[in-house]
Short mmCIF file of C-alpha atoms and ligand atoms in Angstrom, two decimals:
data_model
loop_
_atom_site.label_atom_id
_atom_site.label_comp_id
_atom_site.label_asym_id
_atom_site.label_seq_id
_atom_site.Cartn_x
_atom_site.Cartn_y
_atom_site.Cartn_z
CA UNK L 1 0.00 0.00 0.00
CA UNK L 2 1.38 3.40 -0.95
CA UNK L 3 -0.30 6.49 0.42
CA UNK L 4 0.15 10.21 0.63
CA UNK L 5 -1.26 12.15 3.55
CA UNK L 6 -1.94 15.71 2.57
CA UNK L 7 -2.93 18.54 4.88
CA UNK L 8 -1.69 21.74 6.49
CA UNK L 9 0.45 21.81 9.64
CA UNK L 10 -1.62 20.62 12.55
CA UNK L 11 -4.05 18.61 10.42
CA UNK L 12 -2.99 15.39 12.14
CA UNK L 13 -0.96 13.78 9.33
CA UNK L 14 1.75 12.52 11.69
CA UNK L 15 -0.75 11.05 14.16
CA UNK L 16 -2.68 9.25 11.43
CA UNK L 17 0.50 8.06 9.75
CA UNK L 18 1.63 6.44 13.02
CA UNK L 19 -1.73 4.71 13.29
CA UNK L 20 -1.50 3.42 9.73
CA UNK L 21 2.01 2.13 10.34
CA UNK L 22 0.78 0.08 13.30
CA UNK L 23 -2.27 -1.15 11.41
CA UNK L 24 -0.85 -2.01 8.00
CA UNK L 25 2.80 -2.66 8.78
CA UNK L 26 4.07 -0.15 6.27
CA UNK L 27 6.68 2.55 6.86
CA UNK L 28 6.05 6.22 7.48
CA UNK L 29 8.25 8.44 5.39
CA UNK L 30 8.09 11.88 6.94
CA UNK L 31 10.28 14.38 5.15
CA UNK L 32 10.02 16.67 8.19
CA UNK L 33 11.43 13.90 10.43
CA UNK L 34 14.17 13.07 7.92
CA UNK L 35 15.18 16.71 7.64
CA UNK L 36 15.14 17.19 11.42
CA UNK L 37 17.37 14.10 11.75
CA UNK L 38 19.74 15.57 9.15
CA UNK L 39 19.80 18.88 11.05
CA UNK L 40 20.50 17.09 14.34
CA UNK L 41 23.28 15.03 12.73
CA UNK L 42 24.77 18.13 11.12
CA UNK L 43 24.92 16.53 7.66
CA UNK L 44 25.40 18.77 4.58
CA UNK L 45 21.64 18.48 3.90
CA UNK L 46 20.91 19.34 7.52
CA UNK L 47 23.13 22.41 7.38
CA UNK L 48 21.33 23.64 4.28
CA UNK L 49 17.88 22.95 5.71
CA UNK L 50 18.33 24.18 9.28
CA UNK L 51 17.58 27.90 8.95
CA UNK L 52 14.95 27.46 6.26
CA UNK L 53 13.06 25.07 8.50
CA UNK L 54 13.37 27.27 11.58
CA UNK L 55 11.77 30.10 9.60
CA UNK L 56 8.86 27.85 8.60
CA UNK L 57 9.70 27.97 4.90
CA UNK L 58 10.04 25.08 2.51
CA UNK L 59 13.38 23.42 1.90
CA UNK L 60 14.33 23.50 -1.82
CA UNK L 61 12.66 20.84 -3.94
CA UNK L 62 15.87 19.20 -5.18
CA UNK L 63 17.05 18.47 -1.63
CA UNK L 64 13.76 16.91 -0.53
CA UNK L 65 13.28 14.97 -3.76
CA UNK L 66 16.76 13.44 -3.41
CA UNK L 67 16.03 12.38 0.18
CA UNK L 68 12.73 10.71 -0.78
CA UNK L 69 14.19 9.01 -3.87
CA UNK L 70 16.88 7.45 -1.73
CA UNK L 71 14.44 6.47 1.03
CA UNK L 72 11.75 4.75 -1.05
CA UNK L 73 14.43 2.56 -2.60
CA UNK L 74 15.28 1.02 0.77
CA UNK L 75 14.12 -2.56 1.51
CA UNK L 76 11.67 -1.63 4.29
CA UNK L 77 9.70 0.57 1.87
CA UNK L 78 9.10 -2.31 -0.56
CA UNK L 79 5.95 -3.45 1.23
CA UNK L 80 4.49 0.03 1.11
CA UNK L 81 4.79 3.47 2.66
CA UNK L 82 2.95 6.51 3.83
CA UNK L 83 4.38 9.77 2.65
CA UNK L 84 3.80 12.36 5.35
CA UNK L 85 4.76 15.90 4.39
CA UNK L 86 5.79 14.99 0.85
CA UNK L 87 5.09 16.09 -1.80
CA UNK L 88 4.60 19.70 -0.79
CA UNK L 89 4.88 21.39 -4.16
CA UNK L 90 3.73 20.50 -7.68
CA UNK L 91 7.35 19.93 -8.86
CA UNK L 92 7.78 17.49 -5.94
CA UNK L 93 4.58 15.68 -6.97
CA UNK L 94 5.79 15.46 -10.56
CA UNK L 95 9.17 14.18 -9.39
CA UNK L 96 7.39 11.57 -7.27
CA UNK L 97 5.35 10.43 -10.29
CA UNK L 98 8.58 9.96 -12.24
CA UNK L 99 10.27 8.15 -9.34
CA UNK L 100 7.37 5.74 -8.91
CA UNK L 101 7.06 5.27 -12.67
CA UNK L 102 10.70 4.23 -12.90
CA UNK L 103 10.14 1.70 -10.13
CA UNK L 104 6.83 0.56 -11.71
CA UNK L 105 5.05 1.56 -8.53
CA UNK L 106 1.66 3.23 -8.23
CA UNK L 107 0.00 5.23 -5.49
CA UNK L 108 -3.04 3.67 -3.89
CA UNK L 109 -4.48 6.88 -2.53
CA UNK L 110 -3.82 10.48 -1.66
CA UNK L 111 -5.74 11.34 1.48
CA UNK L 112 -6.36 14.96 2.25
CA UNK L 113 -7.07 15.71 5.88
CA UNK L 114 -9.29 18.72 5.35
CA UNK L 115 -9.35 21.14 8.27
CA UNK L 116 -10.75 24.54 9.06
CA UNK L 117 -7.74 26.75 8.43
CA UNK L 118 -9.07 29.43 10.78
CA UNK L 119 -8.63 27.00 13.66
CA UNK L 120 -5.19 25.72 12.71
CA UNK L 121 -3.15 28.23 14.65
CA UNK L 122 -5.03 27.61 17.89
CA UNK L 123 -4.94 23.87 17.27
CA UNK L 124 -1.17 23.82 16.90
CA UNK L 125 -0.72 26.20 19.83
CA UNK L 126 -2.75 23.80 21.97
CA UNK L 127 -0.63 20.87 20.78
CA UNK L 128 2.55 22.76 21.68
CA UNK L 129 1.18 23.63 25.15
CA UNK L 130 0.30 19.95 25.72
CA UNK L 131 3.77 18.86 24.64
CA UNK L 132 5.36 21.41 26.98
CA UNK L 133 3.20 20.15 29.84
CA UNK L 134 4.40 16.59 29.14
CA UNK L 135 7.99 17.82 29.15
CA UNK L 136 8.48 16.96 25.47
CA UNK L 137 10.89 18.81 23.21
CA UNK L 138 9.27 21.54 21.17
CA UNK L 139 10.23 21.86 17.51
CA UNK L 140 12.16 24.97 16.48
CA UNK L 141 9.34 25.84 14.06
CA UNK L 142 6.52 25.35 16.57
CA UNK L 143 6.26 29.03 17.47
CA UNK L 144 3.56 31.48 16.31
CA UNK L 145 5.71 33.26 13.68
CA UNK L 146 7.09 30.11 12.04
CA UNK L 147 3.68 28.49 12.28
CA UNK L 148 2.04 31.34 10.39
CA UNK L 149 4.68 31.01 7.67
CA UNK L 150 4.15 27.22 7.51
CA UNK L 151 0.44 27.75 7.04
CA UNK L 152 1.10 30.40 4.36
CA UNK L 153 3.53 28.03 2.62
CA UNK L 154 0.86 25.35 2.66
CA UNK L 155 -1.74 27.65 1.10
CA UNK L 156 0.60 28.94 -1.59
CA UNK L 157 2.67 25.86 -2.46
CA UNK L 158 0.98 22.73 -1.17
CA UNK L 159 -2.77 23.37 -1.52
CA UNK L 160 -2.51 23.20 -5.37
CA UNK L 161 -1.72 19.49 -4.94
CA UNK L 162 -5.35 18.91 -4.00
CA UNK L 163 -6.31 19.83 -7.57
CA UNK L 164 -3.32 17.94 -8.97
CA UNK L 165 -4.37 14.64 -7.40
CA UNK L 166 -8.07 15.28 -7.84
CA UNK L 167 -7.50 15.50 -11.61
CA UNK L 168 -5.66 12.20 -11.49
CA UNK L 169 -8.59 10.62 -9.64
CA UNK L 170 -6.47 9.58 -6.66
CA UNK L 171 -7.66 12.18 -4.13
CA UNK L 172 -9.79 11.14 -1.15
CA UNK L 173 -10.92 13.68 1.40
CA UNK L 174 -11.38 13.04 5.11
CA UNK L 175 -12.76 15.48 7.66
CA UNK L 176 -9.63 16.29 9.65
CA UNK L 177 -11.63 18.23 12.26
CA UNK L 178 -13.12 15.02 13.66
CA UNK L 179 -11.52 13.18 16.57
CA UNK L 180 -8.35 11.14 16.00
CA UNK L 181 -10.41 7.91 16.26
CA UNK L 182 -13.05 9.12 13.81
CA UNK L 183 -10.47 10.30 11.31
CA UNK L 184 -8.72 6.92 11.68
CA UNK L 185 -11.98 5.07 11.05
CA UNK L 186 -12.70 7.19 7.98
CA UNK L 187 -9.24 6.40 6.59
CA UNK L 188 -9.70 2.68 7.30
CA UNK L 189 -13.01 2.84 5.44
CA UNK L 190 -11.26 4.37 2.43
CA UNK L 191 -8.60 1.68 2.56
CA UNK L 192 -11.22 -1.05 2.50
CA UNK L 193 -13.03 0.50 -0.45
CA UNK L 194 -9.97 1.51 -2.40
CA UNK L 195 -10.06 0.52 -6.06
CA UNK L 196 -7.47 -1.82 -7.51
CA UNK L 197 -4.35 0.07 -8.54
CA UNK L 198 -4.40 1.13 -12.12
CA UNK L 199 -2.55 -1.48 -14.11
CA UNK L 200 -3.38 -4.34 -11.75
CA UNK L 201 -6.47 -6.50 -12.01
CA UNK L 202 -8.27 -7.98 -9.07
CA UNK L 203 -9.20 -11.64 -9.44
CA UNK L 204 -12.84 -12.04 -10.35
CA UNK L 205 -15.12 -13.27 -7.55
CA UNK L 206 -15.37 -17.08 -7.43
CA UNK L 207 -18.87 -17.20 -8.89
CA UNK L 208 -17.77 -15.17 -11.93
CA UNK L 209 -14.74 -17.35 -12.44
CA UNK L 210 -16.98 -20.42 -12.42
CA UNK L 211 -19.29 -18.75 -14.91
CA UNK L 212 -16.46 -18.54 -17.42
CA UNK L 213 -16.13 -22.34 -17.35
CA UNK L 214 -19.88 -22.82 -17.71
CA UNK L 215 -20.13 -20.90 -20.96
CA UNK L 216 -22.27 -22.86 -23.42
CA UNK L 217 -21.85 -22.75 -27.17
CA UNK L 218 -24.85 -22.39 -29.48
CA UNK L 219 -25.43 -25.38 -31.71
CA UNK L 220 -27.27 -26.26 -34.92
CA UNK L 221 -25.40 -23.98 -37.21
CA UNK L 222 -25.73 -20.86 -35.07
CA UNK L 223 -22.55 -19.09 -34.17
CA UNK L 224 -21.27 -19.56 -30.64
CA UNK L 225 -21.74 -16.35 -28.73
CA UNK L 226 -18.76 -14.55 -27.28
CA UNK L 227 -19.52 -13.97 -23.65
CA UNK L 228 -16.13 -13.26 -22.12
CA UNK L 229 -14.33 -10.20 -23.39
CA UNK L 230 -11.07 -11.14 -21.66
CA UNK L 231 -8.79 -13.48 -23.56
CA UNK L 232 -7.37 -15.30 -20.60
CA UNK L 233 -5.61 -18.61 -21.21
CA UNK L 234 -8.43 -20.38 -19.43
CA UNK L 235 -11.12 -18.55 -21.42
CA UNK L 236 -9.39 -19.39 -24.69
CA UNK L 237 -9.18 -23.06 -23.76
CA UNK L 238 -12.88 -23.05 -22.87
CA UNK L 239 -13.81 -21.36 -26.14
CA UNK L 240 -11.72 -23.82 -28.16
CA UNK L 241 -13.41 -26.73 -26.37
CA UNK L 242 -16.86 -25.24 -26.98
CA UNK L 243 -16.13 -24.62 -30.67
CA UNK L 244 -14.96 -28.21 -31.06
CA UNK L 245 -18.13 -29.51 -29.39
CA UNK L 246 -20.34 -27.30 -31.58
CA UNK L 247 -18.50 -28.53 -34.68
CA UNK L 248 -19.14 -32.16 -33.77
CA UNK L 249 -22.83 -31.45 -33.12
CA UNK L 250 -23.12 -29.80 -36.54
CA UNK L 251 -21.30 -32.73 -38.16
CA UNK L 252 -23.72 -35.17 -36.55
CA UNK L 253 -26.69 -33.03 -37.61
CA UNK L 254 -25.40 -33.06 -41.21
CA UNK L 255 -25.02 -36.85 -40.97
CA UNK L 256 -28.73 -37.13 -40.12
CA UNK L 257 -28.59 -37.49 -36.34
CA UNK L 258 -31.25 -35.66 -34.34
CA UNK L 259 -29.88 -32.36 -33.01
CA UNK L 260 -28.81 -32.86 -29.46
CA UNK L 261 -28.96 -30.44 -26.61
CA UNK L 262 -26.10 -28.04 -26.11
CA UNK L 263 -22.89 -29.77 -25.26
CA UNK L 264 -21.78 -28.99 -21.76
CA UNK L 265 -25.37 -28.83 -20.42
CA UNK L 266 -25.36 -31.84 -18.09
CA UNK L 267 -29.07 -32.80 -18.21
CA UNK L 268 -29.24 -32.39 -22.00
CA UNK L 269 -26.27 -34.61 -22.55
CA UNK L 270 -27.84 -37.42 -20.50
CA UNK L 271 -31.09 -37.13 -22.48
CA UNK L 272 -29.30 -37.34 -25.83
CA UNK L 273 -27.44 -40.39 -24.66
CA UNK L 274 -30.74 -42.05 -23.78
CA UNK L 275 -32.24 -41.13 -27.17
CA UNK L 276 -29.24 -42.61 -28.90
CA UNK L 277 -29.66 -45.89 -27.03
CA UNK L 278 -33.32 -46.05 -27.94
CA UNK L 279 -32.83 -45.48 -31.68
P1 AMP V 301 6.77 18.89 8.87
O1 AMP V 301 7.36 18.10 9.98
O2 AMP V 301 6.20 18.06 7.79
O3 AMP V 301 5.79 19.94 9.37
O4 AMP V 301 7.97 19.69 8.19
C1 AMP V 301 8.76 20.59 8.92
C2 AMP V 301 9.55 21.46 7.99
O5 AMP V 301 10.43 20.64 7.22
C3 AMP V 301 8.73 22.24 7.00
O6 AMP V 301 8.22 23.43 7.50
C4 AMP V 301 9.78 22.47 5.90
O7 AMP V 301 10.69 23.48 6.28
C5 AMP V 301 10.54 21.16 5.90
N1 AMP V 301 9.92 20.20 4.98
C6 AMP V 301 9.35 19.01 5.31
N2 AMP V 301 8.92 18.38 4.22
C7 AMP V 301 9.20 19.19 3.19
C8 AMP V 301 8.97 19.11 1.80
N3 AMP V 301 8.34 18.04 1.25
N4 AMP V 301 9.39 20.12 1.02
C9 AMP V 301 10.03 21.17 1.53
N5 AMP V 301 10.26 21.33 2.83
C10 AMP V 301 9.86 20.35 3.67
#
């Protein structure tokens, strides 16, 4: 499963990503976390990103794209991943499309946690106060000034991604103002209903698969009807068998035998056998 969680700062992306990790056993790829780790480790990327992040602005696309490209190629991301905080700009989204295309990977869904932007500032301020009360470390960009800039950056650079993914038909919207549990349930519901990835086909339900084998040819000179559009190996074998049976029925009809019921129809075949014994 490969997902993107989209939403402004404070929408609850990180919280929901953690929940999804526990539930589906896939990895959370948070560009914010990766960048903070790079800053803490003092790597060249970290040194470039440090001040930009502290101001609440976006780190240049090329840096973030390189980090993600390297990360999704790692073994633990093979099973699936949740991108949290990436992409954040249209060029990042386009770069992601190219990256996934090269790896023949597809996204399952882009989930937007839609929130009332007017309440974001107070929501994040409350979260910061709660973290302080628990004695947790506060992020350098969790202060009113940087927060305002992060929200502005979201509006200007990230919000256009809603239209980008909507056009592609991958966007799903969840009410991010609901409780953590309710948002989680809504996401789980989307996961259950998610369509098969483009390019992959789900196996037909058992009863439909059986129906393919039960296809009956028309006899007595009438053309056998095509009922299965898919040319699967099994379908082709069934059609070849049916055509052969129809041919033999026609041959017998030409030779003067009474037309029998359709080959393959169990009851009909028994009856024709009986009639043959009688004659
Ligand atoms: P986050 O933890 O997702 O709120 O990200 C914290 C900060 O990291 C952001 O305000 C940006 O400065 C930087 N950042 C995280 N992800 C990206 C990204 N995809 N593109 C650019 N900057 C990012």
